Short mmCIF file of C-alpha atoms and ligand atoms in Angstrom, two decimals:
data_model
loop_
_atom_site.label_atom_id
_atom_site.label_comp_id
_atom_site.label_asym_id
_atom_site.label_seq_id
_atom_site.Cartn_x
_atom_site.Cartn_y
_atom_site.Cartn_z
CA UNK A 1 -16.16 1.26 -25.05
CA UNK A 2 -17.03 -0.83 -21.89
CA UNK A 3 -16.78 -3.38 -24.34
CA UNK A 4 -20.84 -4.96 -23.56
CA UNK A 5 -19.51 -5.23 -19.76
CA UNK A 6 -21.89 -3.11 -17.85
CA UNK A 7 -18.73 -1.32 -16.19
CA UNK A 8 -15.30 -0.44 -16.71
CA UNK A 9 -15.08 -2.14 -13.27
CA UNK A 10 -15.57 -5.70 -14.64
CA UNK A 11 -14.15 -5.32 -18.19
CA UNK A 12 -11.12 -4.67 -16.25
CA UNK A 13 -11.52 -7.14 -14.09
CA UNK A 14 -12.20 -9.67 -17.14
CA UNK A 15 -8.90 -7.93 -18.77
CA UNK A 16 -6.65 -9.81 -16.59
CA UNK A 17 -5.49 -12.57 -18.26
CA UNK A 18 -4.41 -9.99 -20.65
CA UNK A 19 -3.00 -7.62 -18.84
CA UNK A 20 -0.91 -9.97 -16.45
CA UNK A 21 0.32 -11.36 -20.05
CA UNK A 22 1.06 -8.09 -21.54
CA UNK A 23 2.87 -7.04 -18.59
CA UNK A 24 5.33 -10.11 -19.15
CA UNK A 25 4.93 -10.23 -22.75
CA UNK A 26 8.58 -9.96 -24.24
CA UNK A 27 9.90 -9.79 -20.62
CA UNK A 28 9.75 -13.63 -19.94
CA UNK A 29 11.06 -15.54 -21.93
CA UNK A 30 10.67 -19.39 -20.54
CA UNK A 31 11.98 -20.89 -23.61
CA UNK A 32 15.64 -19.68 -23.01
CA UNK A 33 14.95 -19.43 -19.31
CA UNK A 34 15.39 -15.43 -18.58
CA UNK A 35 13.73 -12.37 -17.70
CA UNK A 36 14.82 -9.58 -19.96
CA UNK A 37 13.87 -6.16 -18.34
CA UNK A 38 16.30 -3.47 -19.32
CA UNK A 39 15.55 -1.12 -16.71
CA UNK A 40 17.10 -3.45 -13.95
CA UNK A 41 19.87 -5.02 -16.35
CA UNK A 42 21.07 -1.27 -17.11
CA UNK A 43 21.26 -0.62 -13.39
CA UNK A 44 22.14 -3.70 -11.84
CA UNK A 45 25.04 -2.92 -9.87
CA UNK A 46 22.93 -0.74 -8.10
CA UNK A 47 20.31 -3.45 -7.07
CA UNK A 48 23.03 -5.84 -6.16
CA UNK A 49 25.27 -3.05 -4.01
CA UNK A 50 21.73 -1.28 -2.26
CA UNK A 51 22.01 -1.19 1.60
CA UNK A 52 18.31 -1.64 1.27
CA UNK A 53 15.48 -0.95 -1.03
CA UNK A 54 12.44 1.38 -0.50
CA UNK A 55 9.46 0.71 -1.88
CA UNK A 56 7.34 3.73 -1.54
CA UNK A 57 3.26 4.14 -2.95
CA UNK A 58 0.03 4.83 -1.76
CA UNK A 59 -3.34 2.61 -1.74
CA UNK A 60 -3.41 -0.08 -3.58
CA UNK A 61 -0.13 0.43 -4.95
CA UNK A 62 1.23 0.64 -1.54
CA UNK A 63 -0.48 -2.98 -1.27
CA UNK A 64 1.39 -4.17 -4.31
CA UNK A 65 4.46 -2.94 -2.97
CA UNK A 66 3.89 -5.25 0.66
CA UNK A 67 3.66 -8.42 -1.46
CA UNK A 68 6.53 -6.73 -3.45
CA UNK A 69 8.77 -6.72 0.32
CA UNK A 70 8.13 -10.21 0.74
CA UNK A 71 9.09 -11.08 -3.08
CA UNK A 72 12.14 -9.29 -3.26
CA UNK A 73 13.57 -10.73 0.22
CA UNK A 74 13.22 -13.92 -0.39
CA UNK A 75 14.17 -14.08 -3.41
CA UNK A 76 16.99 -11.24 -4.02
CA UNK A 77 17.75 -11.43 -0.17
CA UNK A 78 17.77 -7.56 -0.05
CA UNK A 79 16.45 -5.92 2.68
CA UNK A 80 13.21 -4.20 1.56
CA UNK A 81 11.27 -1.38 3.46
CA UNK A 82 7.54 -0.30 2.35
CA UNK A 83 6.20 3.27 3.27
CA UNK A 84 3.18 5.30 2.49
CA UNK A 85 4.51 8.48 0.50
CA UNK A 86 3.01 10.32 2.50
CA UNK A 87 4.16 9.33 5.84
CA UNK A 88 7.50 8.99 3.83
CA UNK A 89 8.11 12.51 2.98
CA UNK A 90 6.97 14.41 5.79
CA UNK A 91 9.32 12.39 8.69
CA UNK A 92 12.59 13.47 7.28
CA UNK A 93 13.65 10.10 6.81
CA UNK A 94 17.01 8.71 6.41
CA UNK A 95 18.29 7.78 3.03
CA UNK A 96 21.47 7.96 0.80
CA UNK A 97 23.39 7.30 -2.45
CA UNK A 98 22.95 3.81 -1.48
CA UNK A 99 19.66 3.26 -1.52
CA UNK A 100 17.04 2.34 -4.42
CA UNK A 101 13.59 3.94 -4.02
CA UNK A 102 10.95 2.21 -5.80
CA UNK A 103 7.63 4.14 -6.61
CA UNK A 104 4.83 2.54 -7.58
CA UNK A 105 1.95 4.06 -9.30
CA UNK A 106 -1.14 3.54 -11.69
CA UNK A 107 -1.15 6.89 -12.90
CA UNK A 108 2.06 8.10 -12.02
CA UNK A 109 0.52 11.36 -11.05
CA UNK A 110 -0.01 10.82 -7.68
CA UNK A 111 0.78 14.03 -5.39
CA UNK A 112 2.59 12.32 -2.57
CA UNK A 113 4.00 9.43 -4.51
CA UNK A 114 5.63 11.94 -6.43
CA UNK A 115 7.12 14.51 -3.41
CA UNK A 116 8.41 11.26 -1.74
CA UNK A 117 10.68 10.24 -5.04
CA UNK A 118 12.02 14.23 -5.52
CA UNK A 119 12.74 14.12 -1.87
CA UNK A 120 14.92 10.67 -2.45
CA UNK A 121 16.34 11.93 -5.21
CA UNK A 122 17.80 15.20 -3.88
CA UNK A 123 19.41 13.08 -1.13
CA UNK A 124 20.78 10.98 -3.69
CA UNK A 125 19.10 7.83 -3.85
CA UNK A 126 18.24 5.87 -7.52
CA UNK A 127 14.95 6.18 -7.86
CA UNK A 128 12.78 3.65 -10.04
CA UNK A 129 9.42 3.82 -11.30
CA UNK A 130 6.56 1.45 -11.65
CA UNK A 131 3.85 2.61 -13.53
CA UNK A 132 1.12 2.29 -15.71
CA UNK A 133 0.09 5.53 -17.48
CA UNK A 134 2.87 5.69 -19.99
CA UNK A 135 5.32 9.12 -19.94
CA UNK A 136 3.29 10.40 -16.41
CA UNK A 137 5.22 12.43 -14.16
CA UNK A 138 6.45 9.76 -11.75
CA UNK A 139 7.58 7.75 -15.44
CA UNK A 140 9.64 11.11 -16.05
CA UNK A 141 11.22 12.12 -12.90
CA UNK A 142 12.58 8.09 -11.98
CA UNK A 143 16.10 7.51 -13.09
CA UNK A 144 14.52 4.17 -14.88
CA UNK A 145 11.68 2.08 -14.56
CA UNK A 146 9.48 -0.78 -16.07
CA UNK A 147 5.87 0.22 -17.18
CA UNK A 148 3.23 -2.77 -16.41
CA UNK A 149 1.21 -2.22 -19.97
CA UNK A 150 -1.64 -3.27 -18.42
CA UNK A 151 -3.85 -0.97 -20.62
CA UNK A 152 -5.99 2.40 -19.47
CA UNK A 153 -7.68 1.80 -16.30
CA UNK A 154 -10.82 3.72 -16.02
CA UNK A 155 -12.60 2.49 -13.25
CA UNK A 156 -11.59 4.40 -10.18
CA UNK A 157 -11.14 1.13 -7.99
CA UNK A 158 -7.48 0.30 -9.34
CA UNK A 159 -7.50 -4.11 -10.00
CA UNK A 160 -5.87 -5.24 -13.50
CA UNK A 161 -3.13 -2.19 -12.39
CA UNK A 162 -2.85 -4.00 -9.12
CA UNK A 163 -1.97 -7.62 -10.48
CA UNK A 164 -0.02 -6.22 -12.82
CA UNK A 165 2.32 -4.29 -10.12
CA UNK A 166 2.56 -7.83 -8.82
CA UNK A 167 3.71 -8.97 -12.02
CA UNK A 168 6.72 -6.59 -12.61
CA UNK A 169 7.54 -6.99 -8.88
CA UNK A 170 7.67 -10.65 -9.28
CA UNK A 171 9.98 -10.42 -12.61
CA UNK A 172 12.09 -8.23 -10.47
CA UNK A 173 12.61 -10.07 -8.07
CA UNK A 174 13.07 -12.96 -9.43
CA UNK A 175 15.81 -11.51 -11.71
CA UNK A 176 17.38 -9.76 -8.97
CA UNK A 177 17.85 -13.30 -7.48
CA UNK A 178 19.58 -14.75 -9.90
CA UNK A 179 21.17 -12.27 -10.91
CA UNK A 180 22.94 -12.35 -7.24
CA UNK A 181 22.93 -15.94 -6.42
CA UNK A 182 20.45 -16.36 -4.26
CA UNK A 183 17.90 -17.65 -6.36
CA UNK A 184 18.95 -21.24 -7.86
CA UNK A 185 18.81 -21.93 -11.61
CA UNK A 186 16.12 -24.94 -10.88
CA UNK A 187 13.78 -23.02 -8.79
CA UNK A 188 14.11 -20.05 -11.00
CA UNK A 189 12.89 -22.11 -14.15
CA UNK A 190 10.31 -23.58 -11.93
CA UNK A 191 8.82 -20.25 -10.76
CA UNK A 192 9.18 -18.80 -13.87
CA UNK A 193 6.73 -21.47 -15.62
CA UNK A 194 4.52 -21.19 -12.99
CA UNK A 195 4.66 -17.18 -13.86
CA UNK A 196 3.89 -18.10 -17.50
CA UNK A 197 0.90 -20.03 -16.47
CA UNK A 198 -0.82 -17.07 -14.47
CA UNK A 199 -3.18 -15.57 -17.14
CA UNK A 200 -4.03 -19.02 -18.09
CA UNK A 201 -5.18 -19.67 -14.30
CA UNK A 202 -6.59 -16.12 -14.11
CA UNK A 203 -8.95 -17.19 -17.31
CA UNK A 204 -9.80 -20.53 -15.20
CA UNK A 205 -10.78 -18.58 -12.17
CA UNK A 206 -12.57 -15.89 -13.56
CA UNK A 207 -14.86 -18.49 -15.30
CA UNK A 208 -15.30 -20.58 -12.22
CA UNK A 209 -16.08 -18.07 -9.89
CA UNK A 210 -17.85 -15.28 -11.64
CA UNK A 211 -21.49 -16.80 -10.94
CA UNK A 212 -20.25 -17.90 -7.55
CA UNK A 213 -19.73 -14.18 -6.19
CA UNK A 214 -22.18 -13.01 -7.62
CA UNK A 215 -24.51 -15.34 -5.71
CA UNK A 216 -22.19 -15.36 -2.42
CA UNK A 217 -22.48 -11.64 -2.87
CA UNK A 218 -26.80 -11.47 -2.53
CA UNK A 219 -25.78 -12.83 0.77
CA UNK A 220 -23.95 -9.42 2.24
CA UNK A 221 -25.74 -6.92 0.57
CA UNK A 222 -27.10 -5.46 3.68
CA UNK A 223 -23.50 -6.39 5.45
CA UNK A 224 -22.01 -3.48 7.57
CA UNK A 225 -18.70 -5.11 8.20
CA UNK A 226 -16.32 -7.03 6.65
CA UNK A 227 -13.07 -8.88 7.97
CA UNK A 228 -10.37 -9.81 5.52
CA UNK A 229 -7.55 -12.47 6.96
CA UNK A 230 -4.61 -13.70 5.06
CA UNK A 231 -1.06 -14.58 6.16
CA UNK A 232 2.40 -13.73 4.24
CA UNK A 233 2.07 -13.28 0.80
CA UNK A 234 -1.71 -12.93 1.03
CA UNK A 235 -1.61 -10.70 3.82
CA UNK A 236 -1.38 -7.66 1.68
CA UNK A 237 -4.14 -9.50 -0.53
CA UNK A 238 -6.25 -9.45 2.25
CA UNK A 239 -5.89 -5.59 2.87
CA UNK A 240 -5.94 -5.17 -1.17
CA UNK A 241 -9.64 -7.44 -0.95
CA UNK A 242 -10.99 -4.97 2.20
CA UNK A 243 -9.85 -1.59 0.53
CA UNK A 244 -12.18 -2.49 -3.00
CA UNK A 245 -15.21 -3.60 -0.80
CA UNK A 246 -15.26 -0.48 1.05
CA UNK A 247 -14.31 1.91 -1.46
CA UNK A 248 -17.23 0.63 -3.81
CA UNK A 249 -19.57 -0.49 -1.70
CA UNK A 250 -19.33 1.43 1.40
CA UNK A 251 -19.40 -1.50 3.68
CA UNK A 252 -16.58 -0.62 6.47
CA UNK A 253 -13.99 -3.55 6.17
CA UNK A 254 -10.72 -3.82 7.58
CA UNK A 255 -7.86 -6.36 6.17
CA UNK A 256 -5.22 -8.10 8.79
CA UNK A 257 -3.03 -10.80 8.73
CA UNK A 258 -4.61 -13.58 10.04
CA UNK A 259 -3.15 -14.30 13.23
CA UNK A 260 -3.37 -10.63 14.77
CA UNK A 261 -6.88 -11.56 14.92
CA UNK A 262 -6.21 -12.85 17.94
CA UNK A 263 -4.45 -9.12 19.31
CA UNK A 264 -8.06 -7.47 18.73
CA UNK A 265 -10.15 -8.22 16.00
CA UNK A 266 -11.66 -11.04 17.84
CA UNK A 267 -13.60 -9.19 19.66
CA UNK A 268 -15.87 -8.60 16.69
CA UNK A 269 -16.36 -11.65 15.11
CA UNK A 270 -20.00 -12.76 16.18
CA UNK A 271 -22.79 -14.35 14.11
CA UNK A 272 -23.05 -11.43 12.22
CA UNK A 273 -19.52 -10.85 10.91
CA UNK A 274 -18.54 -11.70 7.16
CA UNK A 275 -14.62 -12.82 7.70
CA UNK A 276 -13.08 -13.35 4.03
CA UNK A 277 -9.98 -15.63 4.48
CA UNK A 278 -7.92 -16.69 2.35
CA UNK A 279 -6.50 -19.97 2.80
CA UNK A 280 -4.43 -21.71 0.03
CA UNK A 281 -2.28 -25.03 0.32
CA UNK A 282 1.01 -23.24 0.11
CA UNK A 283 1.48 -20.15 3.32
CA UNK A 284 0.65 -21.47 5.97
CA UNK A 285 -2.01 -23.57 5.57
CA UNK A 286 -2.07 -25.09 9.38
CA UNK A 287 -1.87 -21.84 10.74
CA UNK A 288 -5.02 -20.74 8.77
CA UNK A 289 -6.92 -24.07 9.76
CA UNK A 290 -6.64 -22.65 13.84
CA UNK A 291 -7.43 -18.83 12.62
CA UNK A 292 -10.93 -20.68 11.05
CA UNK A 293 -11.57 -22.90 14.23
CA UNK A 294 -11.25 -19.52 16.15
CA UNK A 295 -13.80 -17.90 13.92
CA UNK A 296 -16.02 -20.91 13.70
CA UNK A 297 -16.08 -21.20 17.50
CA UNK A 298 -17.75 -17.68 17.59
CA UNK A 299 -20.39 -18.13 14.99
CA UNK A 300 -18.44 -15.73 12.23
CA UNK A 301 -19.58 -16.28 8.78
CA UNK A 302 -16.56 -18.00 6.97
CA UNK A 303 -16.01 -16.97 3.25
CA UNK A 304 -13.19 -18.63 2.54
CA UNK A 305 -11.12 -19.03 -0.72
CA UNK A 306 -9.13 -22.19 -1.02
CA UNK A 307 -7.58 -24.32 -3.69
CA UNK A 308 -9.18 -26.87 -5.46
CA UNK A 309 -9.99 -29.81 -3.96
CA UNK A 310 -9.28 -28.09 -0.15
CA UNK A 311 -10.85 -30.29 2.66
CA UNK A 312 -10.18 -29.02 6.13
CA UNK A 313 -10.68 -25.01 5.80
CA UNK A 314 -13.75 -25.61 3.20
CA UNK A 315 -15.64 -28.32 5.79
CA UNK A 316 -15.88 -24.86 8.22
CA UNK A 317 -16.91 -22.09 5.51
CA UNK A 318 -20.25 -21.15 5.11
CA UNK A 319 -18.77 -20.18 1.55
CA UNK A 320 -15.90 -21.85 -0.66
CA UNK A 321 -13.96 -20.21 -3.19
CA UNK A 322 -12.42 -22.25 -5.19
CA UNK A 323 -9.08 -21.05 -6.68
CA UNK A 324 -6.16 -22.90 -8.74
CA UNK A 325 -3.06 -23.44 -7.05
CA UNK A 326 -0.17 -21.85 -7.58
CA UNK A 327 3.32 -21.08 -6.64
CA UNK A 328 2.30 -19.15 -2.96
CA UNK A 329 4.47 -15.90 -3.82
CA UNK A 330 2.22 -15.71 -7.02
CA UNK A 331 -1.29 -16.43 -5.15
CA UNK A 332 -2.23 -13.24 -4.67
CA UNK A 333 -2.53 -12.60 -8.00
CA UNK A 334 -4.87 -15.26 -8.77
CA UNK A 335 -6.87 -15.00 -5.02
CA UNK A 336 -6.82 -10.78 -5.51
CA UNK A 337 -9.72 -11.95 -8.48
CA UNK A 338 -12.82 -13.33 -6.55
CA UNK A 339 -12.13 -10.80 -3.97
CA UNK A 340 -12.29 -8.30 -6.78
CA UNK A 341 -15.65 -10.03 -7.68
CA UNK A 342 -17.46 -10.14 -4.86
CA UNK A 343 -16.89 -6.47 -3.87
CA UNK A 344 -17.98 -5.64 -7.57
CA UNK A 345 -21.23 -7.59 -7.40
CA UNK A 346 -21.73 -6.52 -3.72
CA UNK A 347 -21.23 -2.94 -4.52
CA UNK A 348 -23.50 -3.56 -7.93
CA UNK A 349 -26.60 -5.07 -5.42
CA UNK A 350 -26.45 -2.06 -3.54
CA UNK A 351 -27.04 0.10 -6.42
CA UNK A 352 -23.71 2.45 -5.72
CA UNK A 353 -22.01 3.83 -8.75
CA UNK A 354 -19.22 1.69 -8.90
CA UNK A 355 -16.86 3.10 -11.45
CA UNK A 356 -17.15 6.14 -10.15
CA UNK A 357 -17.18 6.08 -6.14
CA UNK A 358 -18.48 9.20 -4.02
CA UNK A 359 -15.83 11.14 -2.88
CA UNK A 360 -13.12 9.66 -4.79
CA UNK A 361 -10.56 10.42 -8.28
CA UNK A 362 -8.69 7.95 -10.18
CA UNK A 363 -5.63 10.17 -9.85
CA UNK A 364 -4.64 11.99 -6.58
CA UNK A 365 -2.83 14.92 -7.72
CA UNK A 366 -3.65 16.98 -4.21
CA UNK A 367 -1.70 15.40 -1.31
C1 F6R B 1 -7.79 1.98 -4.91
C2 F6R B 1 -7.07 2.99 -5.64
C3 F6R B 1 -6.19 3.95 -4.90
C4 F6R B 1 -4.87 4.12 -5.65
C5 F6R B 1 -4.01 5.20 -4.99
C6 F6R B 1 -2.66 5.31 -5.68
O1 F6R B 1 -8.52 1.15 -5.75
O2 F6R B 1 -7.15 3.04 -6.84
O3 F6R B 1 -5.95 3.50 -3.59
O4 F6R B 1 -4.20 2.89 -5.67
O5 F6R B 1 -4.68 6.42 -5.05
O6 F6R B 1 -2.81 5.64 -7.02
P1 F6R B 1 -1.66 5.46 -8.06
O7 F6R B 1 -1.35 4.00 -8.16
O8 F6R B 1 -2.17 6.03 -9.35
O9 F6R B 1 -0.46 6.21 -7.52
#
């Protein structure tokens, strides 16, 4: 059932090409240039007329919905707020008829996930689901919703369900955008071929940088912290990439955007610090290039993944990760897969039992 992979772990890591595609499969349709989702198109008006949307989640689903903030404003231009459920639903917060509240969830049973949408929903507020497990709770309380098919997910850390939460986030958006105005028809079709060529890429960089973790991974097996730096989009990536290496391998890591390294964080970074950054051409590539001098300057060790071809952040890495280049509101998706990697094969070296982490259930169904 692990399919020869020696854990559900990496099958589902491997899965992704296929599960990003699923998740679009009769969605996006390039050809005649649309994105056919039917729980948006039936409830439109209420995207278009929302004071503001809430996107509400919890671990790595609350990282999918960060990256799903930044998608949705700049594309749909509507003002998008992201809360833990469980901070959510405990300070009485404000909401009305006129607000959407999105919940996003692998299994759709999660405890708090779930309180936080019947709370919205008695004050009056649509409520839309994202999930995975097909006809869960959370699938069966939301008003409407769009599953992400991107098969069972056994292994506890959550990964092909995490890229494809990006996937239906991006669709949404990017049909909320049009649909309004704000997004125009040529940079629609453009971002919507790049979207088509994602599991294609995915395939690419699983291939070219399965051996490569694994090896950069022998490295930090005896590690006992990690940094993880990204800015916008792969900000949340950067959280997403610290949250698998510490829940499987038990190294402490922390994730922050890259340039509130500066507020704090710096003060860590010595010889023996493994900083992860990611670094691709589009999002704020300059900016990263001075976050790496910093780093450099104090002897961290640099793991850095960059697009092909990359010159400037790759001549100060102790490690490259090479990555295809995409559209930057769609790199997470393709830089979330080495990460993914490396805390698999770290985790892996230090013998801990990866699918099935101590003290941890794939469904949190006690808040
Ligand atoms: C991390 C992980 C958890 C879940 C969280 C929410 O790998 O799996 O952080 O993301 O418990 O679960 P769902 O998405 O099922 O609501």
């Amino acid at each position: 059932e692990k399919g020869g992979y020696e854990h559900f772990m990496l099958k589902e890591i491997f899965e992704q090409p296929k599960s990003v595609h699923d998740t679009m499969r009769g969605r996006l349709l390039v050809d005649e240039g649309i994105i056919k989702m039917a729980g948006i198109w039936d409830h439109v008006e209420k995207f278009k007329n929302a004071n503001r949307i809430i996107i509400i989640a919890c671990g790595t689903s609350w990282h999918a919905g960060l990256i799903g903030e930044y998608l949705i404003e700049e594309y749909a231009r509507i003002p998008v707020e992201v809360e833990y459920a469980s901070e959510f639903r405990y300070r009485n917060p404000i909401i009305t008829d006129k607000d959407v509240v999105i919940a996003i969830s692998q299994s759709g049973e999660t405890a708090d996930t779930m309180a936080a949408l019947k709370l919205a929903k008695e004050k009056g507020a649509f409520i839309y689901g994202i999930c995975n497990v097909v006809d869960s709770s959370i699938a069966r309380i939301t008003d409407a919703g769009s599953y992400t098919h991107a098969g069972p997910e056994i292994g506890v850390a959550s990964t092909k369900a995490f890229t494809a939460q990006l996937t239906i986030l991006s669709l949404i958006a990017l049909k909320l955008g049009k649909h309004n105005g704000n997004l125009g028809n040529a940079e629609f079709m453009s971002l919507i071929a790049e979207l088509n060529a994602l599991p294609k890429k995915i395939e690419e960089v699983l291939s070219t940088t399965h051996e490569l973790t694994q090896s950069i991974a022998k490295d930090f097996v005896n590690a006992t912290n990690f940094l993880y730096l990204g800015r916008g989009y792969n900000y949340p990536a950067a959280l997403e990439g610290a949250l698998k290496l510490k829940e499987i391998s038990y190294i402490h890591a922390e994730g922050y955007p890259a340039a509130e390294m500066k507020h704090g964080p710096i003060a860590l970074i010595d010889e023996n610090m493994p900083i992860v950054i990611i670094a691709p051409k589009k999002g704020h590539y300059d900016k990263i290039v001075s976050n790496v001098q910093e780093i450099k300057a104090r002897r961290g060790k640099i793991i850095a993944v960059v697009n092909k071809g990359d010159q400037q952040v790759s001549e100060m890495a102790d490690y490259v990760i090479e990555i295809p280049e995409t559209s930057e509101c769609f790199s997470p998706i393709i830089a979330s897969v080495p990460l993914q990697l490396l805390a698999y094969y770290i985790a892996v070296y230090r013998g801990a039992n990866v699918d099935q982490p101590r003290n941890l259930a794939k469904s949190v169904t006690v808040e």
